[in-house]
CSV table of C-alpha atoms in Angstrom, one decimal:
chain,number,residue,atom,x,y,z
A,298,UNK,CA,0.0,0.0,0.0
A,299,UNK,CA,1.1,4.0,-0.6
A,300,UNK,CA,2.1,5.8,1.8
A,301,UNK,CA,-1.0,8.1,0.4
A,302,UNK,CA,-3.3,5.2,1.1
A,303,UNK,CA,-2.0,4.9,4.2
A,304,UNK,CA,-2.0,8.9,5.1
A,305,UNK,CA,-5.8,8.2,4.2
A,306,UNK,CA,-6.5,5.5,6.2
A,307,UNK,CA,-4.3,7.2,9.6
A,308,UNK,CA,-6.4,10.2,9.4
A,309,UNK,CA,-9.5,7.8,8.9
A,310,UNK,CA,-8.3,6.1,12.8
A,311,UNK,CA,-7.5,9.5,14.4
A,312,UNK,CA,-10.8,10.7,13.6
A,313,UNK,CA,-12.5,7.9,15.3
A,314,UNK,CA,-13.9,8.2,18.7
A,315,UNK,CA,-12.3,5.0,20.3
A,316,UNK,CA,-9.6,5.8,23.5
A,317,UNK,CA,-6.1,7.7,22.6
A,318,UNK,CA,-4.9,4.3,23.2
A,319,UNK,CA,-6.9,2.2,20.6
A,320,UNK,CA,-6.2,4.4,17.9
A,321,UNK,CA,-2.3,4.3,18.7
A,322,UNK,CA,-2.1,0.5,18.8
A,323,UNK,CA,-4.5,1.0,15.6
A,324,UNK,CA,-1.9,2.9,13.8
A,325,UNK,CA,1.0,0.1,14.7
A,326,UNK,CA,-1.2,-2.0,13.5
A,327,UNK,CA,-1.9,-0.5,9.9
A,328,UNK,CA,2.0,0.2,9.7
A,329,UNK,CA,2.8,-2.8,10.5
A,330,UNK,CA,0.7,-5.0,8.3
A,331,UNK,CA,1.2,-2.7,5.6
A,332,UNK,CA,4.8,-2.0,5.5
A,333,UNK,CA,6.7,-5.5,5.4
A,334,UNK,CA,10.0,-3.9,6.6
A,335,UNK,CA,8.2,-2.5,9.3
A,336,UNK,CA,8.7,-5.0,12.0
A,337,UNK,CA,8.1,-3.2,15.4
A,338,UNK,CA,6.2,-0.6,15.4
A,339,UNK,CA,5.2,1.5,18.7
A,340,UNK,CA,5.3,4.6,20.8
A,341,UNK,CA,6.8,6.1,23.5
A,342,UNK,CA,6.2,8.8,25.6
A,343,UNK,CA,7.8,11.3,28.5
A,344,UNK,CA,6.8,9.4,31.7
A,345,UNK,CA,5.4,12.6,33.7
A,346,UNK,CA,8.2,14.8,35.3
A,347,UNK,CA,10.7,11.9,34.9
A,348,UNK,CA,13.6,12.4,32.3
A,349,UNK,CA,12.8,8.7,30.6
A,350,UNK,CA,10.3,7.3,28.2
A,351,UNK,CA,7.8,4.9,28.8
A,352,UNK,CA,6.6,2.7,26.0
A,353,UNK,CA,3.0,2.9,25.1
A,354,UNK,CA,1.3,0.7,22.8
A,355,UNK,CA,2.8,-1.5,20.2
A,356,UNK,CA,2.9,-4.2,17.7
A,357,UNK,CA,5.7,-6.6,17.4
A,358,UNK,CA,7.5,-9.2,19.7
A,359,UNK,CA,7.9,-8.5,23.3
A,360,UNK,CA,10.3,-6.1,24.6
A,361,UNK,CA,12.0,-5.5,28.0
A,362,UNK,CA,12.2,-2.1,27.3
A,363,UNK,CA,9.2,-0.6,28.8
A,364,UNK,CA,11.1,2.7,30.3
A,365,UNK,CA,14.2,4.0,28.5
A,366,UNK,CA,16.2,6.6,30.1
A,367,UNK,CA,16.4,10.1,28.1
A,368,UNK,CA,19.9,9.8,26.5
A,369,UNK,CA,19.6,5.9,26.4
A,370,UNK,CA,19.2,4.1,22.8
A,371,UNK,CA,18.0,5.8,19.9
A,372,UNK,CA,14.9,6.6,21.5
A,373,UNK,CA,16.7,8.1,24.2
A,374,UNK,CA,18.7,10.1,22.2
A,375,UNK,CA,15.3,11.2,20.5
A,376,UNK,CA,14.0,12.6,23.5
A,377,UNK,CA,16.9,15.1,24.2
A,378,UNK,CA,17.7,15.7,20.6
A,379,UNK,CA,14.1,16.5,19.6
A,380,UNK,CA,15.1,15.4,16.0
A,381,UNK,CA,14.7,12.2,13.6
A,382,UNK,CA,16.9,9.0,13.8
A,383,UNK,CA,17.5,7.1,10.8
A,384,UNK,CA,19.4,4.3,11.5
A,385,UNK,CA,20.3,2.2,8.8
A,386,UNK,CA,22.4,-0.9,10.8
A,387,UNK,CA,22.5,-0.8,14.6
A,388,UNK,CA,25.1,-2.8,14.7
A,389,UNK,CA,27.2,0.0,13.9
A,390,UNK,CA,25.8,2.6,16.8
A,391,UNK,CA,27.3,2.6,20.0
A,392,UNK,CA,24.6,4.0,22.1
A,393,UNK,CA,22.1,1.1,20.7
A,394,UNK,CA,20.0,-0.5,23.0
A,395,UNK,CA,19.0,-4.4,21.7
A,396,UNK,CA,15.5,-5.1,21.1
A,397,UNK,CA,16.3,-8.6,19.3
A,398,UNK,CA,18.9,-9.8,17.3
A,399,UNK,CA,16.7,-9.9,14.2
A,400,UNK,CA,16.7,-6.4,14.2
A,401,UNK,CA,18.6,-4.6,11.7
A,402,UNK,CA,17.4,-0.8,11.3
A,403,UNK,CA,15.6,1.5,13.5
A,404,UNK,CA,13.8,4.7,12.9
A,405,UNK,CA,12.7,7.0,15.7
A,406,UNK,CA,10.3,10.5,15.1
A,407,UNK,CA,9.6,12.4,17.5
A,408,UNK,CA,6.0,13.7,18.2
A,409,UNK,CA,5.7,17.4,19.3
A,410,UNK,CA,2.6,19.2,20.5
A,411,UNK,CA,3.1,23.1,21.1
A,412,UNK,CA,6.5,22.6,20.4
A,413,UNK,CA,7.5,20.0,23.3
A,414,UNK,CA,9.1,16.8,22.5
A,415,UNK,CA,6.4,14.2,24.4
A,416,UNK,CA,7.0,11.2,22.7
A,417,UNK,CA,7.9,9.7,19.8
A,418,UNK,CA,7.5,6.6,16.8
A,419,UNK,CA,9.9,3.9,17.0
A,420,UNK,CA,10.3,1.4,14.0
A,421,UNK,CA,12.0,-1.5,13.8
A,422,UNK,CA,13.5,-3.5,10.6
A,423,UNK,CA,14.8,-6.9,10.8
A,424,UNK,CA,15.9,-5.9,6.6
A,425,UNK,CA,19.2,-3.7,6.6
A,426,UNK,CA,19.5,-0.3,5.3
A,427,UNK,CA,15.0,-0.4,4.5
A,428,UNK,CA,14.4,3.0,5.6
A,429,UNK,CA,13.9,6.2,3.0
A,430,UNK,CA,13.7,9.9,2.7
A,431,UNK,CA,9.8,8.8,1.7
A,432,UNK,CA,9.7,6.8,5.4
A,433,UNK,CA,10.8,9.3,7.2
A,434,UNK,CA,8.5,12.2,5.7
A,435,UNK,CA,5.4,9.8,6.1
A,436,UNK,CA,6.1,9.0,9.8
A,437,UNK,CA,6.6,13.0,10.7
A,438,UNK,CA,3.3,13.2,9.2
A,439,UNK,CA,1.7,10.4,11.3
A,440,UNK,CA,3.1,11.9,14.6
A,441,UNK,CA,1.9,15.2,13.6
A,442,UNK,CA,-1.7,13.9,13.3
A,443,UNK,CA,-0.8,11.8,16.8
A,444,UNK,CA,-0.1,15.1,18.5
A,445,UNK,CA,-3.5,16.0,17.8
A,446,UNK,CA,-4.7,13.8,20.3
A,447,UNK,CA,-2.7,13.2,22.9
């Protein structure tokens, strides 16, 4: 499916009236079955007044890491830089926290609403090098419809 399509069919399940929650795992959901290289798709958000993330609702195999430190990973590093994270082979980053050793790539995008960092996207690949210039502009635009409603 295009990303068009699937613009279409996020705006379609942020527009529905079901809990902030349900439409999130909804949207890991679409990604995920519609993007083959998109193996592990969730969010994470600022827990509170504490300087760490806390992992909100996702689709993929089980993770360990339900509260990453600001700094910590590439969703750490997310959270202080307030920028994207393209990461095209994780072995190669130093500051990589493991997920699985299937995975390959990563992609992080942060989600801002009134200009604060409160979360952000994280995708992972178990392909090498899967992630475009087309990836990244498509998930900016899903966490800027997600900031409407959280």
């Amino acid at each position: 499916m295009s990303f068009e399509a699937l613009k279409s069919q996020v705006d379609t399940i942020i527009q529905n009236n079901r809990t902030t929650n349900e439409r999130l795992f909804s949207i890991c959901e679409l990604l995920e079955k519609h993007l083959t290289y998109y193996n592990w798709v969730g969010f994470y958000f600022k827990n509170g007044d504490k300087n760490e993330l806390k992992l909100g609702p996702y689709v993929g195999e089980p993770t360990d890491h339900t509260i990453i430190p600001f700094g910590k990973g590439i969703c750490g590093q997310v959270a202080v830089s307030n920028k994207n994270f393209v990461v095209p082979d994780v072995a190669a980053q130093d500051n990589y926290i493991a997920c699985s050793i299937t995975v390959k790539a990563e992609i992080v995008i942060p989600i801002f609403v009134n200009g604060e960092n409160v979360g952000q996207i994280d995708i992972d690949s178990n392909t090498h090098d899967p992630f475009t210039s087309e990836d990244e502009r498509f998930l900016e635009f899903v966490c800027e419809r997600v900031s409407t409603i959280i």
